[in-house]
Amino acid sequence: MSERRPPVGIDDLLEQVRRGYERVAPDEAFAAARAGEALLVDIRYAALRGRDGLIPGALVVERNELEWRLDPWGSHRLPQATGHDLRVVVICNEGYASSLAAASLHQLGLHRATDLIGGFQAWRTAGLPVTP
């Protein structure tokens, strides 16, 4: 039987999981994707993508499917899930849900998974490419 842990608030949880990896700024994510060194994964739900647009070249994977689609050993993996060394940059709307998603990918062994500081909104504010 597992030992019960004391409750933790979401702000503390975010701080804890973010200590487990180095987050990336929009310009760094853009450069890594452009160089073929990172896979950008947009986990925003359809209404936000429809309202704000898409990052060209980003793979769209709904948050509730992320682990199944990116697990290199999974039966439902996408072709892009080539191995545990894959550098994945998870993007949500503002950079909160993506932190939890990146931590979950770390638990699957994707040790280079990270997330975008500020999410899609920071990407757009930085003037990086967005398509309708």
JSON list of C-alpha atoms in Angstrom, two decimals:
[
{"chain": "A", "resi": 1, "resn": "MET", "atom": "CA", "xyz": [0.00, 0.00, 0.00]},
{"chain": "A", "resi": 2, "resn": "SER", "atom": "CA", "xyz": [1.35, 3.42, -0.91]},
{"chain": "A", "resi": 3, "resn": "GLU", "atom": "CA", "xyz": [2.02, 6.06, 1.67]},
{"chain": "A", "resi": 4, "resn": "ARG", "atom": "CA", "xyz": [-0.36, 9.00, 1.63]},
{"chain": "A", "resi": 5, "resn": "ARG", "atom": "CA", "xyz": [1.33, 12.32, 0.92]},
{"chain": "A", "resi": 6, "resn": "PRO", "atom": "CA", "xyz": [0.19, 15.59, 2.45]},
{"chain": "A", "resi": 7, "resn": "PRO", "atom": "CA", "xyz": [-1.92, 17.79, 0.16]},
{"chain": "A", "resi": 8, "resn": "VAL", "atom": "CA", "xyz": [-0.15, 20.37, -1.97]},
{"chain": "A", "resi": 9, "resn": "GLY", "atom": "CA", "xyz": [-1.62, 23.46, -3.65]},
{"chain": "A", "resi": 10, "resn": "ILE", "atom": "CA", "xyz": [-1.38, 23.92, -7.42]},
{"chain": "A", "resi": 11, "resn": "ASP", "atom": "CA", "xyz": [1.16, 26.75, -7.15]},
{"chain": "A", "resi": 12, "resn": "ASP", "atom": "CA", "xyz": [3.47, 24.55, -5.08]},
{"chain": "A", "resi": 13, "resn": "LEU", "atom": "CA", "xyz": [2.93, 21.63, -7.43]},
{"chain": "A", "resi": 14, "resn": "LEU", "atom": "CA", "xyz": [3.86, 23.76, -10.44]},
{"chain": "A", "resi": 15, "resn": "GLU", "atom": "CA", "xyz": [6.99, 24.93, -8.66]},
{"chain": "A", "resi": 16, "resn": "GLN", "atom": "CA", "xyz": [7.93, 21.33, -7.83]},
{"chain": "A", "resi": 17, "resn": "VAL", "atom": "CA", "xyz": [7.47, 19.93, -11.32]},
{"chain": "A", "resi": 18, "resn": "ARG", "atom": "CA", "xyz": [9.21, 22.87, -12.98]},
{"chain": "A", "resi": 19, "resn": "ARG", "atom": "CA", "xyz": [12.32, 22.18, -10.91]},
{"chain": "A", "resi": 20, "resn": "GLY", "atom": "CA", "xyz": [12.57, 18.86, -12.75]},
{"chain": "A", "resi": 21, "resn": "TYR", "atom": "CA", "xyz": [13.45, 20.37, -16.12]},
{"chain": "A", "resi": 22, "resn": "GLU", "atom": "CA", "xyz": [14.50, 23.58, -17.85]},
{"chain": "A", "resi": 23, "resn": "ARG", "atom": "CA", "xyz": [11.62, 25.50, -19.43]},
{"chain": "A", "resi": 24, "resn": "VAL", "atom": "CA", "xyz": [12.15, 27.32, -22.74]},
{"chain": "A", "resi": 25, "resn": "ALA", "atom": "CA", "xyz": [11.29, 30.81, -23.95]},
{"chain": "A", "resi": 26, "resn": "PRO", "atom": "CA", "xyz": [9.41, 31.30, -27.22]},
{"chain": "A", "resi": 27, "resn": "ASP", "atom": "CA", "xyz": [12.45, 32.35, -29.26]},
{"chain": "A", "resi": 28, "resn": "GLU", "atom": "CA", "xyz": [14.41, 29.32, -28.03]},
{"chain": "A", "resi": 29, "resn": "ALA", "atom": "CA", "xyz": [11.54, 26.95, -28.89]},
{"chain": "A", "resi": 30, "resn": "PHE", "atom": "CA", "xyz": [11.19, 28.55, -32.33]},
{"chain": "A", "resi": 31, "resn": "ALA", "atom": "CA", "xyz": [14.91, 28.16, -33.06]},
{"chain": "A", "resi": 32, "resn": "ALA", "atom": "CA", "xyz": [14.99, 24.55, -31.84]},
{"chain": "A", "resi": 33, "resn": "ALA", "atom": "CA", "xyz": [11.97, 23.59, -33.93]},
{"chain": "A", "resi": 34, "resn": "ARG", "atom": "CA", "xyz": [13.31, 25.38, -36.99]},
{"chain": "A", "resi": 35, "resn": "ALA", "atom": "CA", "xyz": [16.62, 23.53, -36.64]},
{"chain": "A", "resi": 36, "resn": "GLY", "atom": "CA", "xyz": [14.80, 20.19, -36.33]},
{"chain": "A", "resi": 37, "resn": "GLU", "atom": "CA", "xyz": [15.97, 19.80, -32.73]},
{"chain": "A", "resi": 38, "resn": "ALA", "atom": "CA", "xyz": [12.57, 19.87, -31.03]},
{"chain": "A", "resi": 39, "resn": "LEU", "atom": "CA", "xyz": [9.01, 18.81, -31.63]},
{"chain": "A", "resi": 40, "resn": "LEU", "atom": "CA", "xyz": [6.50, 21.51, -30.70]},
{"chain": "A", "resi": 41, "resn": "VAL", "atom": "CA", "xyz": [3.29, 19.98, -29.33]},
{"chain": "A", "resi": 42, "resn": "ASP", "atom": "CA", "xyz": [0.20, 22.17, -28.97]},
{"chain": "A", "resi": 43, "resn": "ILE", "atom": "CA", "xyz": [-2.17, 20.80, -26.31]},
{"chain": "A", "resi": 44, "resn": "ARG", "atom": "CA", "xyz": [-4.67, 23.69, -26.38]},
{"chain": "A", "resi": 45, "resn": "TYR", "atom": "CA", "xyz": [-8.27, 22.70, -26.89]},
{"chain": "A", "resi": 46, "resn": "ALA", "atom": "CA", "xyz": [-9.97, 23.28, -30.24]},
{"chain": "A", "resi": 47, "resn": "ALA", "atom": "CA", "xyz": [-11.81, 26.47, -29.26]},
{"chain": "A", "resi": 48, "resn": "LEU", "atom": "CA", "xyz": [-8.54, 28.22, -28.38]},
{"chain": "A", "resi": 49, "resn": "ARG", "atom": "CA", "xyz": [-6.82, 27.00, -31.53]},
{"chain": "A", "resi": 50, "resn": "GLY", "atom": "CA", "xyz": [-9.79, 28.22, -33.57]},
{"chain": "A", "resi": 51, "resn": "ARG", "atom": "CA", "xyz": [-9.83, 31.60, -31.84]},
{"chain": "A", "resi": 52, "resn": "ASP", "atom": "CA", "xyz": [-6.09, 32.32, -31.76]},
{"chain": "A", "resi": 53, "resn": "GLY", "atom": "CA", "xyz": [-4.58, 30.25, -34.56]},
{"chain": "A", "resi": 54, "resn": "LEU", "atom": "CA", "xyz": [-1.85, 27.66, -34.80]},
{"chain": "A", "resi": 55, "resn": "ILE", "atom": "CA", "xyz": [1.91, 27.56, -34.62]},
{"chain": "A", "resi": 56, "resn": "PRO", "atom": "CA", "xyz": [3.11, 26.40, -38.05]},
{"chain": "A", "resi": 57, "resn": "GLY", "atom": "CA", "xyz": [4.67, 22.95, -37.82]},
{"chain": "A", "resi": 58, "resn": "ALA", "atom": "CA", "xyz": [3.44, 22.25, -34.30]},
{"chain": "A", "resi": 59, "resn": "LEU", "atom": "CA", "xyz": [1.85, 18.88, -33.72]},
{"chain": "A", "resi": 60, "resn": "VAL", "atom": "CA", "xyz": [-1.65, 19.24, -32.26]},
{"chain": "A", "resi": 61, "resn": "VAL", "atom": "CA", "xyz": [-2.40, 16.66, -29.57]},
{"chain": "A", "resi": 62, "resn": "GLU", "atom": "CA", "xyz": [-5.28, 17.19, -27.18]},
{"chain": "A", "resi": 63, "resn": "ARG", "atom": "CA", "xyz": [-4.09, 17.15, -23.56]},
{"chain": "A", "resi": 64, "resn": "ASN", "atom": "CA", "xyz": [-6.14, 14.07, -22.68]},
{"chain": "A", "resi": 65, "resn": "GLU", "atom": "CA", "xyz": [-4.33, 12.07, -25.40]},
{"chain": "A", "resi": 66, "resn": "LEU", "atom": "CA", "xyz": [-0.80, 13.38, -24.90]},
{"chain": "A", "resi": 67, "resn": "GLU", "atom": "CA", "xyz": [0.77, 10.47, -23.03]},
{"chain": "A", "resi": 68, "resn": "TRP", "atom": "CA", "xyz": [-0.81, 7.86, -25.32]},
{"chain": "A", "resi": 69, "resn": "ARG", "atom": "CA", "xyz": [0.37, 9.66, -28.45]},
{"chain": "A", "resi": 70, "resn": "LEU", "atom": "CA", "xyz": [3.94, 10.43, -27.35]},
{"chain": "A", "resi": 71, "resn": "ASP", "atom": "CA", "xyz": [4.87, 7.25, -25.47]},
{"chain": "A", "resi": 72, "resn": "PRO", "atom": "CA", "xyz": [7.48, 5.66, -27.76]},
{"chain": "A", "resi": 73, "resn": "TRP", "atom": "CA", "xyz": [6.43, 2.22, -26.47]},
{"chain": "A", "resi": 74, "resn": "GLY", "atom": "CA", "xyz": [2.70, 2.88, -26.66]},
{"chain": "A", "resi": 75, "resn": "SER", "atom": "CA", "xyz": [0.31, 1.13, -28.99]},
{"chain": "A", "resi": 76, "resn": "HIS", "atom": "CA", "xyz": [-1.37, 4.46, -29.84]},
{"chain": "A", "resi": 77, "resn": "ARG", "atom": "CA", "xyz": [1.80, 6.48, -30.43]},
{"chain": "A", "resi": 78, "resn": "LEU", "atom": "CA", "xyz": [2.17, 8.92, -33.29]},
{"chain": "A", "resi": 79, "resn": "PRO", "atom": "CA", "xyz": [4.94, 8.45, -35.87]},
{"chain": "A", "resi": 80, "resn": "GLN", "atom": "CA", "xyz": [6.75, 11.43, -34.34]},
{"chain": "A", "resi": 81, "resn": "ALA", "atom": "CA", "xyz": [7.16, 9.52, -31.04]},
{"chain": "A", "resi": 82, "resn": "THR", "atom": "CA", "xyz": [10.47, 8.07, -32.13]},
{"chain": "A", "resi": 83, "resn": "GLY", "atom": "CA", "xyz": [12.16, 7.49, -28.79]},
{"chain": "A", "resi": 84, "resn": "HIS", "atom": "CA", "xyz": [12.72, 8.60, -25.24]},
{"chain": "A", "resi": 85, "resn": "ASP", "atom": "CA", "xyz": [15.43, 11.06, -26.34]},
{"chain": "A", "resi": 86, "resn": "LEU", "atom": "CA", "xyz": [12.92, 13.10, -28.33]},
{"chain": "A", "resi": 87, "resn": "ARG", "atom": "CA", "xyz": [12.97, 16.76, -27.31]},
{"chain": "A", "resi": 88, "resn": "VAL", "atom": "CA", "xyz": [9.35, 17.80, -26.88]},
{"chain": "A", "resi": 89, "resn": "VAL", "atom": "CA", "xyz": [8.22, 21.34, -26.14]},
{"chain": "A", "resi": 90, "resn": "VAL", "atom": "CA", "xyz": [4.65, 21.27, -24.83]},
{"chain": "A", "resi": 91, "resn": "ILE", "atom": "CA", "xyz": [2.57, 24.37, -25.48]},
{"chain": "A", "resi": 92, "resn": "CYS", "atom": "CA", "xyz": [-0.69, 25.28, -23.76]},
{"chain": "A", "resi": 93, "resn": "ASN", "atom": "CA", "xyz": [-2.40, 28.66, -23.74]},
{"chain": "A", "resi": 94, "resn": "GLU", "atom": "CA", "xyz": [-0.45, 30.40, -20.96]},
{"chain": "A", "resi": 95, "resn": "GLY", "atom": "CA", "xyz": [2.20, 27.94, -19.72]},
{"chain": "A", "resi": 96, "resn": "TYR", "atom": "CA", "xyz": [0.49, 26.25, -16.78]},
{"chain": "A", "resi": 97, "resn": "ALA", "atom": "CA", "xyz": [-1.12, 23.04, -18.05]},
{"chain": "A", "resi": 98, "resn": "SER", "atom": "CA", "xyz": [1.93, 22.47, -20.22]},
{"chain": "A", "resi": 99, "resn": "SER", "atom": "CA", "xyz": [4.15, 22.30, -17.13]},
{"chain": "A", "resi": 100, "resn": "LEU", "atom": "CA", "xyz": [2.06, 19.47, -15.68]},
{"chain": "A", "resi": 101, "resn": "ALA", "atom": "CA", "xyz": [2.00, 17.78, -19.10]},
{"chain": "A", "resi": 102, "resn": "ALA", "atom": "CA", "xyz": [5.80, 17.97, -19.43]},
{"chain": "A", "resi": 103, "resn": "ALA", "atom": "CA", "xyz": [6.19, 16.44, -15.97]},
{"chain": "A", "resi": 104, "resn": "SER", "atom": "CA", "xyz": [3.89, 13.60, -17.01]},
{"chain": "A", "resi": 105, "resn": "LEU", "atom": "CA", "xyz": [6.01, 12.98, -20.12]},
{"chain": "A", "resi": 106, "resn": "HIS", "atom": "CA", "xyz": [9.08, 12.82, -17.87]},
{"chain": "A", "resi": 107, "resn": "GLN", "atom": "CA", "xyz": [7.36, 10.04, -15.93]},
{"chain": "A", "resi": 108, "resn": "LEU", "atom": "CA", "xyz": [7.08, 8.12, -19.22]},
{"chain": "A", "resi": 109, "resn": "GLY", "atom": "CA", "xyz": [10.83, 8.49, -19.71]},
{"chain": "A", "resi": 110, "resn": "LEU", "atom": "CA", "xyz": [10.79, 11.41, -22.16]},
{"chain": "A", "resi": 111, "resn": "HIS", "atom": "CA", "xyz": [13.60, 13.06, -20.21]},
{"chain": "A", "resi": 112, "resn": "ARG", "atom": "CA", "xyz": [14.02, 15.97, -22.64]},
{"chain": "A", "resi": 113, "resn": "ALA", "atom": "CA", "xyz": [10.38, 17.08, -22.45]},
{"chain": "A", "resi": 114, "resn": "THR", "atom": "CA", "xyz": [9.84, 20.69, -21.46]},
{"chain": "A", "resi": 115, "resn": "ASP", "atom": "CA", "xyz": [7.26, 23.41, -21.87]},
{"chain": "A", "resi": 116, "resn": "LEU", "atom": "CA", "xyz": [6.99, 26.89, -23.28]},
{"chain": "A", "resi": 117, "resn": "ILE", "atom": "CA", "xyz": [7.21, 29.71, -20.75]},
{"chain": "A", "resi": 118, "resn": "GLY", "atom": "CA", "xyz": [4.03, 31.75, -21.14]},
{"chain": "A", "resi": 119, "resn": "GLY", "atom": "CA", "xyz": [2.51, 29.29, -23.61]},
{"chain": "A", "resi": 120, "resn": "PHE", "atom": "CA", "xyz": [0.93, 30.24, -26.92]},
{"chain": "A", "resi": 121, "resn": "GLN", "atom": "CA", "xyz": [0.16, 33.74, -25.69]},
{"chain": "A", "resi": 122, "resn": "ALA", "atom": "CA", "xyz": [3.88, 34.42, -25.12]},
{"chain": "A", "resi": 123, "resn": "TRP", "atom": "CA", "xyz": [4.68, 32.93, -28.54]},
{"chain": "A", "resi": 124, "resn": "ARG", "atom": "CA", "xyz": [2.22, 35.31, -30.22]},
{"chain": "A", "resi": 125, "resn": "THR", "atom": "CA", "xyz": [3.38, 38.30, -28.14]},
{"chain": "A", "resi": 126, "resn": "ALA", "atom": "CA", "xyz": [6.97, 37.58, -29.24]},
{"chain": "A", "resi": 127, "resn": "GLY", "atom": "CA", "xyz": [5.82, 38.05, -32.85]},
{"chain": "A", "resi": 128, "resn": "LEU", "atom": "CA", "xyz": [6.58, 34.47, -33.83]},
{"chain": "A", "resi": 129, "resn": "PRO", "atom": "CA", "xyz": [4.66, 32.83, -36.71]},
{"chain": "A", "resi": 130, "resn": "VAL", "atom": "CA", "xyz": [0.98, 32.02, -36.23]},
{"chain": "A", "resi": 131, "resn": "THR", "atom": "CA", "xyz": [-1.46, 30.82, -38.87]},
{"chain": "A", "resi": 132, "resn": "PRO", "atom": "CA", "xyz": [-5.23, 31.29, -38.73]}
]
